[in-house]
Amino acid sequence: NAGVTQTPKFRILKIGQSMTLQCAQDMNHNYMYWYRQDPGMGLKLIYYSVGAGITDKGEVPNGYNVSRSTTEDFPLRLELAAPSQTSVYFCASSWGLAGGYEQYFGPGTRLTVT
Amino acid sequence: AQTVTQSQPEMSVQEAETVTLSCTYDTSESDYYLFWYKQPPSRQMILVIRQEAYKQQNATENRFSVNFQKAAKSFSLKISDSQLGDAAMYFCAYRRYNNNDMRFGAGTRLTVKP
C-alpha cells in the first residue's frame, strides 16, 4: 500500500493564480482531511470529508474548496492564491472519526505564493 | 474553543536519558482524545501515542508514556532511553469525542545529543 500520497511536493504560485493540490489514499478510508501548517505552528484543519460526496469546513476554510467524488481522492482547490496561503499542506485519512482511529498523513506539499 | 498549549518551544536531552514534554489544553468537554505526534525533518506526521479521556490509566507505547492529569488539563509525554532518531518536532493534539476538528499545539523541537 502506498498509504496517503500527495502531489506536487513543492509549488510556487504567483498572487492570483489557482491550483489544485492532489491527495489520494489506497486504504479504503472513509474519512479524509486537509490541514495547513504555517511556519512554527501546529496543523490547522481546512476541510474534511466523511465519504464520497460529503465535505465540511474545518477551522480555516476561507480561500479553499474541496470535492470528494471518489473514496480514494480528495483534491484541495486554491482560487486566487494569496501570500497568506503560503504554507505546508497535509492530507490525511482515517477509517472513522479520528479520535478512535489513527489518522494517516501524506508527506505534505510546500506551497509558496509570491 | 479548544486550545492546546505547548510551553516549551525547544528541549534537548542526552542520548539514553529521559525527557518530558509538556502540554496543557483548554476544554469544557468531558469526552475527548489527546495525541502526541512526531514530525521528523521529512515532515511526515507520525502518531506516537494517544489517550482517551475516559481512561484513568496512562497510555504507554514502548519508550513513550504519558502523564494525563484530567483535572489539571495536562498531558505530558515522557520519552525514556532517548535515541538519536527521536529528534523531531513533537505536537500535542486534542480532539473532542465524535468530532473531526483536531486542534494542535505549536510544537516542541526536541534535540537529542550524542
Coordinates of C-alpha atoms in Angstrom, one line a residue:
Chain A
N1 CA 0.0 0.0 0.0
A2 CA 1.2 3.5 -0.8
G3 CA -0.8 5.0 2.0
V4 CA -1.6 8.7 1.5
T5 CA 0.0 10.3 -1.5
Q6 CA 0.2 14.0 -2.3
T7 CA 1.2 15.8 -5.4
P8 CA 3.0 18.1 -6.0
K9 CA 5.7 18.1 -3.3
F10 CA 6.6 21.7 -4.0
R11 CA 4.9 24.6 -5.8
I12 CA 5.4 28.3 -6.3
L13 CA 2.4 30.3 -7.3
K14 CA 2.0 33.9 -8.2
I15 CA -0.6 36.0 -6.5
G16 CA -4.0 35.5 -8.1
Q17 CA -3.2 32.1 -9.7
S18 CA -5.1 29.0 -9.0
M19 CA -4.1 25.4 -8.4
T20 CA -5.3 22.1 -7.2
L21 CA -3.4 20.0 -4.6
Q22 CA -4.0 16.3 -5.2
C23 CA -4.4 13.7 -2.4
A24 CA -5.1 10.0 -2.8
Q25 CA -5.3 7.1 -0.4
D26 CA -5.4 3.4 -1.1
M27 CA -6.6 2.2 2.3
N28 CA -10.3 2.5 1.6
H29 CA -10.7 5.1 4.3
N30 CA -14.0 6.9 4.5
Y31 CA -12.6 10.0 6.3
M32 CA -10.2 12.4 4.7
Y33 CA -8.8 15.7 5.8
W34 CA -6.8 18.7 4.6
Y35 CA -4.6 20.6 7.0
R36 CA -2.2 23.5 6.7
Q37 CA 0.9 24.1 8.8
D38 CA 2.3 27.6 9.0
P39 CA 5.9 28.1 10.0
G40 CA 6.5 27.4 13.7
M41 CA 2.9 26.4 14.2
G42 CA 0.8 23.2 14.5
L43 CA -1.6 22.0 11.9
K44 CA -5.0 23.6 11.3
L45 CA -7.9 21.8 9.7
I46 CA -9.1 23.3 6.4
Y47 CA -11.7 20.8 5.2
Y48 CA -12.7 17.3 5.8
S49 CA -14.9 14.6 4.2
V50 CA -16.7 11.7 5.8
G51 CA -17.3 9.9 2.5
A52 CA -17.8 10.4 -1.3
G53 CA -20.0 13.4 -1.9
I54 CA -19.8 14.7 1.7
T55 CA -17.5 17.5 2.7
D56 CA -17.5 20.1 5.6
K57 CA -15.5 23.1 6.7
G58 CA -12.8 22.9 9.4
E59 CA -11.2 25.7 11.3
V60 CA -9.7 27.7 8.4
P61 CA -11.7 27.1 5.2
N62 CA -11.6 30.6 3.6
G63 CA -9.9 30.7 0.2
Y64 CA -10.2 26.9 -0.4
N65 CA -12.6 24.5 -2.0
V66 CA -12.8 20.7 -1.9
S67 CA -14.7 17.9 -3.6
R68 CA -14.9 14.2 -3.0
S69 CA -16.2 12.3 -6.0
T70 CA -14.5 9.0 -5.0
T71 CA -13.4 7.3 -1.8
E72 CA -9.8 7.5 -2.9
D73 CA -9.3 11.1 -3.9
F74 CA -9.8 14.4 -2.1
P75 CA -8.4 17.3 -4.0
L76 CA -8.0 20.8 -2.5
R77 CA -8.5 23.8 -4.7
L78 CA -6.9 27.2 -4.2
E79 CA -8.6 30.0 -6.1
L80 CA -6.9 33.4 -6.4
A81 CA -3.8 32.5 -4.4
A82 CA -2.7 35.0 -1.7
P83 CA 0.6 35.3 0.2
S84 CA -1.3 34.3 3.4
Q85 CA -1.8 30.8 1.8
T86 CA 2.0 30.2 1.8
S87 CA 2.2 27.1 4.0
V88 CA 2.7 23.3 4.0
Y89 CA -0.4 21.4 3.2
F90 CA -1.1 17.9 4.6
C91 CA -3.7 15.5 3.6
A92 CA -4.7 12.7 6.0
S93 CA -7.2 9.8 6.1
S94 CA -8.7 7.5 8.7
W95 CA -11.3 4.7 9.0
G96 CA -13.6 6.7 11.1
L97 CA -13.6 9.7 13.5
A98 CA -10.0 10.3 14.2
G99 CA -10.5 10.2 17.9
G100 CA -11.0 6.5 17.8
Y101 CA -8.9 5.8 14.7
E102 CA -5.4 6.8 13.7
Q103 CA -5.0 9.4 11.1
Y104 CA -2.5 8.6 8.4
F105 CA -0.8 11.6 6.9
G106 CA 0.7 12.2 3.5
P107 CA 4.2 13.7 3.1
G108 CA 2.9 17.3 2.5
T109 CA 3.0 19.9 -0.2
R110 CA 5.1 23.0 0.4
L111 CA 3.3 26.0 -1.3
T112 CA 4.8 29.4 -1.7
V113 CA 2.7 32.3 -3.0
T114 CA 4.7 35.4 -4.2
Chain B
A1 CA -13.0 26.9 21.5
Q2 CA -10.5 24.3 22.5
T3 CA -6.9 25.4 22.6
V4 CA -3.7 23.4 23.1
T5 CA -0.6 25.0 24.6
Q6 CA 3.0 23.7 24.4
S7 CA 5.0 25.9 26.6
Q8 CA 8.4 24.6 25.6
P9 CA 9.4 25.7 22.1
E10 CA 12.7 23.7 22.3
M11 CA 14.0 20.9 24.5
S12 CA 17.2 18.9 24.4
V13 CA 18.2 15.6 26.0
Q14 CA 21.3 13.5 26.2
E15 CA 21.1 10.2 24.4
A16 CA 19.9 7.4 26.7
E17 CA 18.4 9.8 29.1
T18 CA 14.7 10.7 29.8
V19 CA 12.9 13.9 28.7
T20 CA 9.4 15.1 29.4
L21 CA 7.5 17.4 27.0
S22 CA 4.6 19.4 28.4
C23 CA 1.2 20.1 27.0
T24 CA -1.9 21.7 28.5
Y25 CA -5.3 22.2 26.9
D26 CA -8.5 24.0 27.5
T27 CA -11.9 22.4 27.1
S28 CA -15.3 22.3 28.7
E29 CA -15.9 18.8 27.3
S30 CA -15.6 15.6 29.3
D31 CA -15.2 13.2 26.4
Y32 CA -12.2 13.7 24.2
Y33 CA -9.0 12.3 22.9
L34 CA -5.4 13.5 23.2
F35 CA -2.5 12.7 21.0
W36 CA 1.2 13.2 20.6
Y37 CA 2.5 13.4 17.0
K38 CA 6.1 13.3 15.9
Q39 CA 7.3 15.2 12.9
P40 CA 10.9 14.5 11.8
P41 CA 12.7 16.6 9.2
S42 CA 11.0 14.5 6.5
R43 CA 7.8 16.4 7.5
Q44 CA 5.8 13.1 7.8
M45 CA 3.4 13.2 10.8
I46 CA 3.6 10.1 12.9
L47 CA 1.3 9.2 15.7
V48 CA 3.3 8.5 18.8
I49 CA 0.7 7.8 21.4
R50 CA -3.0 8.6 22.2
Q51 CA -5.1 8.8 25.3
E52 CA -8.8 8.6 25.7
A53 CA -10.1 11.0 28.4
Y54 CA -12.4 8.4 30.0
K55 CA -9.4 6.2 30.7
Q56 CA -7.7 6.9 34.0
Q57 CA -4.7 4.7 33.1
N58 CA -1.9 6.5 31.4
A59 CA -1.1 5.2 27.9
T60 CA 2.3 3.7 27.1
E61 CA 4.0 2.7 23.9
N62 CA 7.4 1.1 24.4
R63 CA 9.7 4.0 25.5
F64 CA 6.9 6.6 25.2
S65 CA 4.4 7.2 28.0
V66 CA 2.1 10.0 29.1
N67 CA 1.1 11.6 32.3
F68 CA -2.6 12.5 31.9
Q69 CA -4.0 14.8 34.5
K70 CA -7.6 15.4 33.5
A71 CA -8.5 17.8 36.3
A72 CA -5.4 19.9 35.6
K73 CA -5.9 19.5 31.8
S74 CA -2.4 18.4 31.4
F75 CA -0.9 15.8 29.0
S76 CA 2.8 15.4 29.1
L77 CA 4.9 13.0 27.1
K78 CA 7.8 11.1 28.6
I79 CA 10.5 9.7 26.4
S80 CA 12.7 7.2 28.1
D81 CA 16.1 6.0 26.9
S82 CA 16.2 8.7 24.3
Q83 CA 17.6 7.8 20.9
L84 CA 19.1 9.9 18.1
G85 CA 16.1 9.0 16.0
D86 CA 13.7 10.7 18.5
A87 CA 15.0 14.1 17.4
A88 CA 11.9 15.8 15.8
M89 CA 9.1 18.3 16.4
Y90 CA 6.5 16.9 18.7
F91 CA 2.9 18.1 18.6
C92 CA 0.3 17.7 21.2
A93 CA -3.3 17.5 19.8
Y94 CA -6.8 17.4 21.1
R95 CA -10.0 16.1 19.6
R96 CA -13.5 16.2 21.0
Y97 CA -15.3 12.9 21.0
N98 CA -17.2 12.3 17.7
N99 CA -15.8 15.5 16.2
N100 CA -13.5 15.8 13.2
D101 CA -11.7 19.0 14.2
M102 CA -8.4 18.2 15.7
R103 CA -6.5 21.1 17.4
F104 CA -2.7 21.1 17.5
G105 CA -0.3 22.9 19.8
A106 CA 2.6 24.9 18.3
G107 CA 5.1 22.1 18.8
T108 CA 8.3 21.4 20.8
R109 CA 11.5 20.8 18.9
L110 CA 13.4 18.0 20.6
T111 CA 17.2 17.7 20.1
V112 CA 19.0 14.5 21.1
K113 CA 22.7 15.0 21.9
P114 CA 25.0 12.0 21.4

